Short mmCIF file of C-alpha atoms in Angstrom, two decimals:
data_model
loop_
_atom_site.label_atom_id
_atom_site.label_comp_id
_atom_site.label_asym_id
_atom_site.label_seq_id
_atom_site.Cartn_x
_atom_site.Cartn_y
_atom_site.Cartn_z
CA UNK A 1 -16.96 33.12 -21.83
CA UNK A 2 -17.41 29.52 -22.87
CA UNK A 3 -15.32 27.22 -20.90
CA UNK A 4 -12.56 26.29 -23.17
CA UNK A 5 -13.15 22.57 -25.01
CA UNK A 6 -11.23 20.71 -27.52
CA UNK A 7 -12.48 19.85 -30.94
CA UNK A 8 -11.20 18.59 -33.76
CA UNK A 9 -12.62 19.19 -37.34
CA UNK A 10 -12.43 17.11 -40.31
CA UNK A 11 -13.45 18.51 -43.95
CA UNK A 12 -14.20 16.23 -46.58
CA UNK A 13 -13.72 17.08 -50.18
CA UNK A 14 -17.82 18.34 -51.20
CA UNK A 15 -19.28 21.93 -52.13
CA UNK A 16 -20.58 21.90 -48.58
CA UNK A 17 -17.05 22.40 -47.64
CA UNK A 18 -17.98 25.91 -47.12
CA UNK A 19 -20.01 25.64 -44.65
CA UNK A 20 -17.54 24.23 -42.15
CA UNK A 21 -15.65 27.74 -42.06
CA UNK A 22 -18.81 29.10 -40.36
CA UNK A 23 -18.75 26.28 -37.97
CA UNK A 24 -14.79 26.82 -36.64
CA UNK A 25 -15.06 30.79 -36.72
CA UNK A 26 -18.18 30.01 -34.29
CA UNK A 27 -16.60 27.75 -32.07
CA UNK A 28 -13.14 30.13 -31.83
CA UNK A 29 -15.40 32.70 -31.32
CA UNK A 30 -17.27 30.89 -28.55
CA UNK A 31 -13.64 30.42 -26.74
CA UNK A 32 -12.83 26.84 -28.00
CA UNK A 33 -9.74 25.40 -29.06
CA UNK A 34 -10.12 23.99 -32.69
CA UNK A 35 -7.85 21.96 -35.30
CA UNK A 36 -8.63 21.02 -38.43
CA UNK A 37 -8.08 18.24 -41.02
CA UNK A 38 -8.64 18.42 -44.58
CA UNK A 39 -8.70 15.69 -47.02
CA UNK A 40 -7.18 16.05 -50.38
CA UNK A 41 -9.59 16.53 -52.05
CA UNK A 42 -11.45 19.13 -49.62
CA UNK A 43 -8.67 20.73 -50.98
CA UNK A 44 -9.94 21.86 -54.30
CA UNK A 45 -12.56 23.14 -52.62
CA UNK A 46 -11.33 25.39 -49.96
CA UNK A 47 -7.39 25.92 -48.92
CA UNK A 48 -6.14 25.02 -45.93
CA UNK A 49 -5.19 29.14 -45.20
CA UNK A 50 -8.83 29.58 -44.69
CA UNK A 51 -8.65 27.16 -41.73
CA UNK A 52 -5.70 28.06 -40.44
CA UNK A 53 -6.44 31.54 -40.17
CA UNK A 54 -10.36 30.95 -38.90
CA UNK A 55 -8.78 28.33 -36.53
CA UNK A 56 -5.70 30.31 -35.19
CA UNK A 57 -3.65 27.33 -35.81
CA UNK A 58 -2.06 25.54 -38.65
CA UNK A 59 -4.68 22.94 -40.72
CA UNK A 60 -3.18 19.52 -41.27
CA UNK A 61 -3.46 17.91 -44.50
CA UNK A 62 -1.91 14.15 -45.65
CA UNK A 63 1.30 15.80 -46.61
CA UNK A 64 1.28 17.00 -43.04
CA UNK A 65 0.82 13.35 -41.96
CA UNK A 66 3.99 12.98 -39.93
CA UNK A 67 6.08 16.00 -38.62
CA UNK A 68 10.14 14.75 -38.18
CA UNK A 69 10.19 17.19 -35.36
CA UNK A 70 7.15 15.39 -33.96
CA UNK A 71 7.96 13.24 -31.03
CA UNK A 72 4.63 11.14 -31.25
CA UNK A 73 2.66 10.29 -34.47
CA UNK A 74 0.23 12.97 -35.52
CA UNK A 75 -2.65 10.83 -35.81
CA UNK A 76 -2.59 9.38 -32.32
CA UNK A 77 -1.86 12.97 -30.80
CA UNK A 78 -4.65 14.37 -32.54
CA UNK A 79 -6.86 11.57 -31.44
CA UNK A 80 -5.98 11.91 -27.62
CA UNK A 81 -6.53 15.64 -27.78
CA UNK A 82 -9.80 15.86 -29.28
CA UNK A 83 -13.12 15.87 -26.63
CA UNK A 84 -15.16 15.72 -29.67
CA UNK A 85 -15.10 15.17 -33.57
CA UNK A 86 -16.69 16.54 -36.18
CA UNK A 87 -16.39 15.55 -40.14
CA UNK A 88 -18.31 17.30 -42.27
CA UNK A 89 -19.10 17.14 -45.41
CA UNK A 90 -18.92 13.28 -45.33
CA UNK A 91 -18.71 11.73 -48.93
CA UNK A 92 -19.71 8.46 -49.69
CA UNK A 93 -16.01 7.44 -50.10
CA UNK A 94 -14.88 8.48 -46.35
CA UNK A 95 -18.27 6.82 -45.16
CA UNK A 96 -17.22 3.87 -46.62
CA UNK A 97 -14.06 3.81 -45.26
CA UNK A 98 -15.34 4.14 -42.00
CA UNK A 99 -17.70 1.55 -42.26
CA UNK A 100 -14.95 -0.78 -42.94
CA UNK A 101 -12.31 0.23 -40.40
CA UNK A 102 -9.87 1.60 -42.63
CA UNK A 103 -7.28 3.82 -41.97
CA UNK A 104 -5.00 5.45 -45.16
CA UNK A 105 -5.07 8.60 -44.59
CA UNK A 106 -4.72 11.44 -41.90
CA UNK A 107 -8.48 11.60 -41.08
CA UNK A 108 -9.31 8.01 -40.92
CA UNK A 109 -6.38 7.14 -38.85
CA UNK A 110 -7.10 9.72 -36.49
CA UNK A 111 -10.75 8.44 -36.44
CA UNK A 112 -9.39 4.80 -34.95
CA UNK A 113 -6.75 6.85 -32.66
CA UNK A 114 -9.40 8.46 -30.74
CA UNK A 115 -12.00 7.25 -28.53
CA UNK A 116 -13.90 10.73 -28.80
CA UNK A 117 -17.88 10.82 -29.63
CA UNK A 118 -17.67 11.61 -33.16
CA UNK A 119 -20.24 13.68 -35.30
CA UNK A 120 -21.11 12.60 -38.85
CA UNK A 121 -22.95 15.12 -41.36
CA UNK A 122 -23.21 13.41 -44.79
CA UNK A 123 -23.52 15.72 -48.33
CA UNK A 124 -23.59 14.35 -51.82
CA UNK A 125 -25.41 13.76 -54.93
CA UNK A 126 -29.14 12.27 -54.01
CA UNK A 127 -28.44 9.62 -56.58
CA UNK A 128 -25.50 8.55 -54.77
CA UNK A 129 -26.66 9.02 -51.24
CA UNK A 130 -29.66 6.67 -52.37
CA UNK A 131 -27.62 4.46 -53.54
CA UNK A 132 -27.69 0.62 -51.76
CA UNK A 133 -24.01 0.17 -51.24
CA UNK A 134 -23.73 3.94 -49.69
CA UNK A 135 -27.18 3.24 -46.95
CA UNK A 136 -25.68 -0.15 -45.86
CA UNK A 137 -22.40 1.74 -44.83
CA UNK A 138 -24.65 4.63 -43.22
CA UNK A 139 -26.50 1.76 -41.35
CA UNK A 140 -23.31 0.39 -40.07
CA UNK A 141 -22.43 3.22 -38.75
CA UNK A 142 -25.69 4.49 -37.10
CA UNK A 143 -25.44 1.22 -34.89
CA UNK A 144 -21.98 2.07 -33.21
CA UNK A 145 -22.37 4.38 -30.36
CA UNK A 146 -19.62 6.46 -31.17
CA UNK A 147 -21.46 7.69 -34.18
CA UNK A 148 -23.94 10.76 -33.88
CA UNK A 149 -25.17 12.14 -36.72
CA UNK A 150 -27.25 14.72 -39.07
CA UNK A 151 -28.40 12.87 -41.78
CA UNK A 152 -28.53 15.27 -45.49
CA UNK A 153 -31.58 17.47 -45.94
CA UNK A 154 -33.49 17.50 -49.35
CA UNK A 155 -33.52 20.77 -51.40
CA UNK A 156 -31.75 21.70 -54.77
CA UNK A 157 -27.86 21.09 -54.50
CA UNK A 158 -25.26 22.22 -55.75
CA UNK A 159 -25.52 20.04 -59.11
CA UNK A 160 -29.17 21.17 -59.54
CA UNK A 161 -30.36 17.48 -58.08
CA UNK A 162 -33.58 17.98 -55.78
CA UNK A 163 -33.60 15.67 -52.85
CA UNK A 164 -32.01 14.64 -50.06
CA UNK A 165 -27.72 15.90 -49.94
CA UNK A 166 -27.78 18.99 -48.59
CA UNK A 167 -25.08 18.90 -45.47
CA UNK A 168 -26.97 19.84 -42.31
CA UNK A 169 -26.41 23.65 -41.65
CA UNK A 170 -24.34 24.94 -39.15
CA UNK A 171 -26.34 25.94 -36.45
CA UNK A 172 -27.78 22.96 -36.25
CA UNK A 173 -24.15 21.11 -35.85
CA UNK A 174 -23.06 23.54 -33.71
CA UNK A 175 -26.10 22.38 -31.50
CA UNK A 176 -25.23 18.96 -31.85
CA UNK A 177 -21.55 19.84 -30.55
CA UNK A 178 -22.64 21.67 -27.69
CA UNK A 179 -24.39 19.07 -26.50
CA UNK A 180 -21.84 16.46 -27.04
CA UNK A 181 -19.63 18.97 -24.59
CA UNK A 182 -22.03 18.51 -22.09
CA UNK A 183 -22.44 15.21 -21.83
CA UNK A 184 -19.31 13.55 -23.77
CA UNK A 185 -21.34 11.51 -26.10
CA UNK A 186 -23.73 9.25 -23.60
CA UNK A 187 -26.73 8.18 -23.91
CA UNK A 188 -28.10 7.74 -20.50
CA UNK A 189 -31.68 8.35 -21.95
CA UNK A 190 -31.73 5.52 -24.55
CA UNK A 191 -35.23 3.23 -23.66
CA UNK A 192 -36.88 6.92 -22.40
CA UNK A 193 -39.97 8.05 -24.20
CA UNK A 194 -40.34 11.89 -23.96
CA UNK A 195 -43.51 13.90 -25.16
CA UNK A 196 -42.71 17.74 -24.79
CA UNK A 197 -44.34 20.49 -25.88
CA UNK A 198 -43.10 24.34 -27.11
CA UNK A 199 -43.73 27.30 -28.30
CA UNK A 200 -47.39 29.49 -27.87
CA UNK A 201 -50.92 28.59 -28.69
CA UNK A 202 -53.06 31.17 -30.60
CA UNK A 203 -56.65 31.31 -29.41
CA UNK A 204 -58.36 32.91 -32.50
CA UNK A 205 -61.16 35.14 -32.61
CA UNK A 206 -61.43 35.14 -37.05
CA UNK A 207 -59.54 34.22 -38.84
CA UNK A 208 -56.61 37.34 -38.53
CA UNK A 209 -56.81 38.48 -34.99
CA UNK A 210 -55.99 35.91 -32.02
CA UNK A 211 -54.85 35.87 -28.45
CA UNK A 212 -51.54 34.89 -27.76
CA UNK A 213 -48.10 35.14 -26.32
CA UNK A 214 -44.41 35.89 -27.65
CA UNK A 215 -43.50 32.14 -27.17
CA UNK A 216 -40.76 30.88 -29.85
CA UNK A 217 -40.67 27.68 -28.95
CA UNK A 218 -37.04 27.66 -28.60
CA UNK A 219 -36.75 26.11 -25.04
CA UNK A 220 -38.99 23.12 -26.33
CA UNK A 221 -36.73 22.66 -29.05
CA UNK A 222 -33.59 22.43 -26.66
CA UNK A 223 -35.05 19.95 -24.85
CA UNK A 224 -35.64 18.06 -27.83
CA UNK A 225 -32.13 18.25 -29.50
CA UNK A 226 -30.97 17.86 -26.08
CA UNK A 227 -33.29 14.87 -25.40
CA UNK A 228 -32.67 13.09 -28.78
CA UNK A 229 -28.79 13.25 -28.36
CA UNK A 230 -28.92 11.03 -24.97
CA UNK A 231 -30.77 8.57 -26.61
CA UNK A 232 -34.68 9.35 -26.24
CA UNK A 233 -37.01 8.50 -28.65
CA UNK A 234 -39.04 12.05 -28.29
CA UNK A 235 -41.94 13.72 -29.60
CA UNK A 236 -42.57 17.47 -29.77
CA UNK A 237 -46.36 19.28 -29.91
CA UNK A 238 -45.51 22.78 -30.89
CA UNK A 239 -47.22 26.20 -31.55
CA UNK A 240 -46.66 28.17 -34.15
CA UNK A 241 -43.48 29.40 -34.96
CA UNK A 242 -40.53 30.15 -37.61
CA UNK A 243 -37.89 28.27 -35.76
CA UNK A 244 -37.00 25.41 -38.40
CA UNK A 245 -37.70 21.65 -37.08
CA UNK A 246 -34.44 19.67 -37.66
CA UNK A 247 -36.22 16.51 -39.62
CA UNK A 248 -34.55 13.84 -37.12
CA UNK A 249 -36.85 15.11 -34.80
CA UNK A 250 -40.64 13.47 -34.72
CA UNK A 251 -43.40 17.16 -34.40
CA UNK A 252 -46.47 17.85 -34.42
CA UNK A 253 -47.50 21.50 -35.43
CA UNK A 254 -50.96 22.79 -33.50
CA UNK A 255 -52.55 26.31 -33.53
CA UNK A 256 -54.65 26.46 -30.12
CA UNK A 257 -54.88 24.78 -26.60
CA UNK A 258 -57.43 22.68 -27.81
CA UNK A 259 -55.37 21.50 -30.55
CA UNK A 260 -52.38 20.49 -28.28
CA UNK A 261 -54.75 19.09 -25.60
CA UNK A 262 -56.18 16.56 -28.34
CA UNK A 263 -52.86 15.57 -29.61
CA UNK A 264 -51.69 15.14 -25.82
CA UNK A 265 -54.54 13.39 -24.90
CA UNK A 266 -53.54 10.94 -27.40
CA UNK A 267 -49.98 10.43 -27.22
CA UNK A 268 -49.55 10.70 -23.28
CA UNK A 269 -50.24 6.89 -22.47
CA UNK A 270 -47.04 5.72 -24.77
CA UNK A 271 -44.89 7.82 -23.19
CA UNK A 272 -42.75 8.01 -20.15
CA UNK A 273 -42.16 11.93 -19.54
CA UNK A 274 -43.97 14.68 -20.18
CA UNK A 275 -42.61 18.26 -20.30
CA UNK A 276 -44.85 21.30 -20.76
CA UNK A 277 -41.97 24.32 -22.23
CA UNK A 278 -45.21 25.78 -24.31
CA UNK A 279 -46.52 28.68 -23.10
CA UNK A 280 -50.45 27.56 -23.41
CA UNK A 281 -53.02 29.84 -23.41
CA UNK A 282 -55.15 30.73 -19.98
CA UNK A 283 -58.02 32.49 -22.20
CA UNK A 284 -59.79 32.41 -25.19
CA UNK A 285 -62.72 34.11 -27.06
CA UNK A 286 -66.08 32.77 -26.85
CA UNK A 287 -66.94 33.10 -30.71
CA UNK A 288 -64.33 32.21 -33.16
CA UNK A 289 -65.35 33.39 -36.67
CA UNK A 290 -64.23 32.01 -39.82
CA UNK A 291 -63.98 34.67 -41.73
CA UNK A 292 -62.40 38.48 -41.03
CA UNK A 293 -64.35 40.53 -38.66
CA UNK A 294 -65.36 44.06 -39.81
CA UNK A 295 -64.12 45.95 -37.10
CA UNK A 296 -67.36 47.03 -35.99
CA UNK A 297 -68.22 43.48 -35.26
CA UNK A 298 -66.23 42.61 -33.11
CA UNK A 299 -67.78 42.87 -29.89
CA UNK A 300 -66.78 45.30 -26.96
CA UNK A 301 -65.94 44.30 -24.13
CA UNK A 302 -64.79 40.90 -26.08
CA UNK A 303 -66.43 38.10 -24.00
CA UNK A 304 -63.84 35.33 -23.04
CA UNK A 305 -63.61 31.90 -21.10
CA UNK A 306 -60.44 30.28 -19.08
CA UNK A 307 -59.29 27.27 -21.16
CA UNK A 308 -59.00 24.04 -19.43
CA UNK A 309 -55.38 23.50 -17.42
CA UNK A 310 -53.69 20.78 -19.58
CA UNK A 311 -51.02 20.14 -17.44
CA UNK A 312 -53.08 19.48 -14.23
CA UNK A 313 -55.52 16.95 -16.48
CA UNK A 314 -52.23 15.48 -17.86
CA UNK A 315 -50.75 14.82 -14.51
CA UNK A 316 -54.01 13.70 -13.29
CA UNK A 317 -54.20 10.66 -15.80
CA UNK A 318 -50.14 9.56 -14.96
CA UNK A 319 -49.27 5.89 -14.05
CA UNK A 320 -46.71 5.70 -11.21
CA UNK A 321 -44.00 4.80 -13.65
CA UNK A 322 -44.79 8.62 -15.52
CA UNK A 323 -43.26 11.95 -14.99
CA UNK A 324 -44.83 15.17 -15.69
CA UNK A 325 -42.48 18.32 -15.87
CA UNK A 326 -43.76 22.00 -15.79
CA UNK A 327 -42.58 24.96 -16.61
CA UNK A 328 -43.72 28.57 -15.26
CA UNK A 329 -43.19 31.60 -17.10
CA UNK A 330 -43.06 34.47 -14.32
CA UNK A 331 -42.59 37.99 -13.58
CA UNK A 332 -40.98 39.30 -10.25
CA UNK A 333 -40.74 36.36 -7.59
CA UNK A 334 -40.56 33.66 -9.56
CA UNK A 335 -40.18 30.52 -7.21
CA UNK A 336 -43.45 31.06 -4.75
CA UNK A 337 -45.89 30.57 -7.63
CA UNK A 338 -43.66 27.72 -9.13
CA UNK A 339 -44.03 25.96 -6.02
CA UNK A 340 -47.51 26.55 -5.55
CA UNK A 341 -48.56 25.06 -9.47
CA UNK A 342 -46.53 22.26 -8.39
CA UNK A 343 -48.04 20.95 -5.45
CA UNK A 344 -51.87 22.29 -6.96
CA UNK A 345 -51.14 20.27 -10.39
CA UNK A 346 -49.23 17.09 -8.86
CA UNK A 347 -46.63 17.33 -10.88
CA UNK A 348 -42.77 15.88 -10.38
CA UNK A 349 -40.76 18.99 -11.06
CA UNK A 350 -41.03 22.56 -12.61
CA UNK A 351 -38.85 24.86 -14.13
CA UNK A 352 -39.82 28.44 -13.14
CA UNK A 353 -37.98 31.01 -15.21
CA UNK A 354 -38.56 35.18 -15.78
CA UNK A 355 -39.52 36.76 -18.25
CA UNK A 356 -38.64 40.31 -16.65
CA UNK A 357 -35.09 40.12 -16.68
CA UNK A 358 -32.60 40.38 -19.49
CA UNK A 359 -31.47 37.77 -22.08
CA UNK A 360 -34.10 35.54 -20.11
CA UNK A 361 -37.44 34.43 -21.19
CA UNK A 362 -39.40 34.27 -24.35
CA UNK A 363 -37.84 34.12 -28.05
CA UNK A 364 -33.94 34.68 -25.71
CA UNK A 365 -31.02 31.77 -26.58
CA UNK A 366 -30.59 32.11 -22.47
CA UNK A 367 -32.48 31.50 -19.61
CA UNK A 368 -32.14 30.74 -15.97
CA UNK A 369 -34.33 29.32 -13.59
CA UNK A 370 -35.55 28.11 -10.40
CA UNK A 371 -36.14 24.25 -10.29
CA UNK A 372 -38.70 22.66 -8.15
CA UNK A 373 -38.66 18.74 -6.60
CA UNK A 374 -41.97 17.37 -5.42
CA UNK A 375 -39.85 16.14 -2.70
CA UNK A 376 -39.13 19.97 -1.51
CA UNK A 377 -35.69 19.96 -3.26
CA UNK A 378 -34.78 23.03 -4.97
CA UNK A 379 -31.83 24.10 -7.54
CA UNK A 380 -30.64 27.26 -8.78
CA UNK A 381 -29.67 27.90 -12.47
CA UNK A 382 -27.94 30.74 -13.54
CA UNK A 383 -28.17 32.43 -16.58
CA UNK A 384 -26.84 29.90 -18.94
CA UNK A 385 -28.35 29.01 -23.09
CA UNK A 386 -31.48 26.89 -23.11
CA UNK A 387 -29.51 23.81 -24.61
CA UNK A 388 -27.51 23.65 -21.34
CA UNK A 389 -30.50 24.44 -19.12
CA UNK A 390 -32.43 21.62 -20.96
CA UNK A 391 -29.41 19.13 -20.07
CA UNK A 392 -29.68 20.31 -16.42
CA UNK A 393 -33.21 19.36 -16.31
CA UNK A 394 -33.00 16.15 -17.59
CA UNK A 395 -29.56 15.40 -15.22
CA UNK A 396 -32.27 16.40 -12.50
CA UNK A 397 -34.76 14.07 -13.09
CA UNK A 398 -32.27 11.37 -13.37
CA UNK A 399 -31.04 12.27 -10.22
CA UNK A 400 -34.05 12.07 -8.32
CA UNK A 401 -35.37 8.89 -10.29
CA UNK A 402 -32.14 6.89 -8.54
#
């Protein structure tokens, strides 16, 4: 079970409305203690039963504004008791509320009660989104530090528009929130560069039939949620795979080792971290054929050839002010090997982590680990999601940069 956290929900009067019932039956489900408010006119679009009932607690609404039996305004004991904030769908009237401070209803008010990191996720009209007036207000409040934020995905909406409106979807909020938990909002990465890499390489031999690995890239992508919400700038050279990309994050899609190795090779020098998740290939075929191979082509035993170990090159070319982080995908006893790659690659840390036991490994939400200092240190992580373990690495690395 989830230790039990605090959040508060706001629902703004859009279509996406609907999408926020996901979000509170996930966190209730997940252990957490939710309340909701809804605006009046999220009203018309969903009641305030559905949230009560998905939030095992009474919804608040304007009329709700101030209780008689209520010893303390509503508004300021909503805003002490939440740990973290979420409004969603913001519309363009609420933004621009917030933008200017002001506080007439039950949401805003509670907004300049609380000191709480507070989680924005626009929807509306792309014609209105685009609109001047509306992007000043969003820039105002990108700059405040309180603010964190999903800005609207393009696809068809609701009104048959195509563009940029779409609320962010669930999953990824719930990411977003998670991470917020962990941390409480800071950004004690902010001026950090990080290049990491996920998911596996494919080393083709035609153009149907490749070696590769079960990789999902999942870890790589919790370390760049993770990353990005503490304030990195970061970059992320994946493999192939079917996980989504959330668009706030900066990618690079590659097939092969060689592929990754060029884009590496060119990014590495304007960055100050470097952490290998991907699972890159060791091997590769010696041909690689265009086209299909008729079976009886392709050639038995199939000739291969080790491909060059990026990480060790990588770490060979660091300044003294860069950090390279490994990872080690390993069966049985896990830390010996770990330890060894460390010390034979040079590198600062590495995160060894099996692939033999359950919920752990490739394509799992969970993981746990072994964690390797250069300095001889090492840390124990229990089985715990890859969005925590991601924050535990980085908290690491902080820790032995003081």
């Amino acid at each position: 079970m989830t230790q039990a956290r605090r959040i508060l929900v706001a629902v703004g009067g859009g279509i996406a409305a609907y999408k926020v019932c996901e979000i509170v039956s996930s966190l209730i489900q997940a252990g957490h203690s939710v309340r909701v408010i809804l605006t009046e006119t999220a009203q018309q679009f969903i009641t305030p039963l559905t949230f009560s009932t998905l939030a095992r607690h009474p919804a608040y609404t304007d009329q709700k504004f101030w209780h008689p039996d209520q010893a303390r305004p509503l508004h300021i004991e909503l805003g002490e008791w939440a740990e973290v904030f979420l409004i969603a769908p913001l519309t363009a009237h609420t933004l621009a509320k917030l933008s200017q401070g002001l506080a007439d209803d039950l949401l805003t008010s509670t907004v300049l009660a609380s000191t709480c990191p507070i989680v924005l996720a626009p929807a509306m009209n792309t014609v209105m989104w685009s609109q001047a007036v509306v992007q000043r207000n969003w820039a105002n409040l990108t700059t405040d530090p309180r603010y964190h934020w999903l800005s609207p995905r393009s696809g068809r909406l609701a009104c048959d528009a195509v563009g940029p409106g779409r609320m962010a979807e669930p999953e990824e909020l719930l990411t977003l929130l998670d991470s917020l938990l962990i941390t409480g909002g800071k950004r004690d990465l902010r001026g950090n560069k990080i290049l990491i890499t996920g998911g596996g390489t494919r080393e083709h031999l035609d153009a149907v039939r490749f070696l590769g690995n079960p990789a999902a890239g999942k870890m790589g992508l919790a370390l760049a949620q993770a990353g990005q919400s503490r304030g990195a700038e970061v970059l992320l050279v994946h493999g192939p795979q079917a996980l989504e990309i959330p668009p706030e994050i900066d990618h690079i899609a590659v097939t092969s080792g060689l592929e990754m190795a060029e884009r590496l090779n060119q990014a590495w020098a304007d960055f100050d971290w470097l952490i290998m998740a991907a699972a890159v290939g060791d091997i590769r075929p010696k041909t690689n054929a265009t086209t299909k191979l008729p079976k009886d082509q392709i050639p038995n035993p199939l000739p291969l050839e080790f491909i060059p170990d990026l990480v060790k090159h990588l770490a060979s070319r660091k300044r003294p002010d860069q950090q390279v982080i490994g990872f080690a995908a390993q069966t049985e006893d896990i830390a010996t090997p770990a330890w060894a790659k460390l010390q034979d690659k040079e590198l600062d840390l590495i995160v060894a982590n099996p692939i033999d036991r359950p919920d752990s490994g490739f394509n799992s939400p969970t993981n746990q680990a072994v964690i390797f200092h250069k300095s001889g240190a090492k840390i124990t992580v229990p089985l715990t999601t890859k969005l925590k373990l991601a924050h535990k690495l980085y908290d690491l690395i902080l820790q032995f940069a003081e």
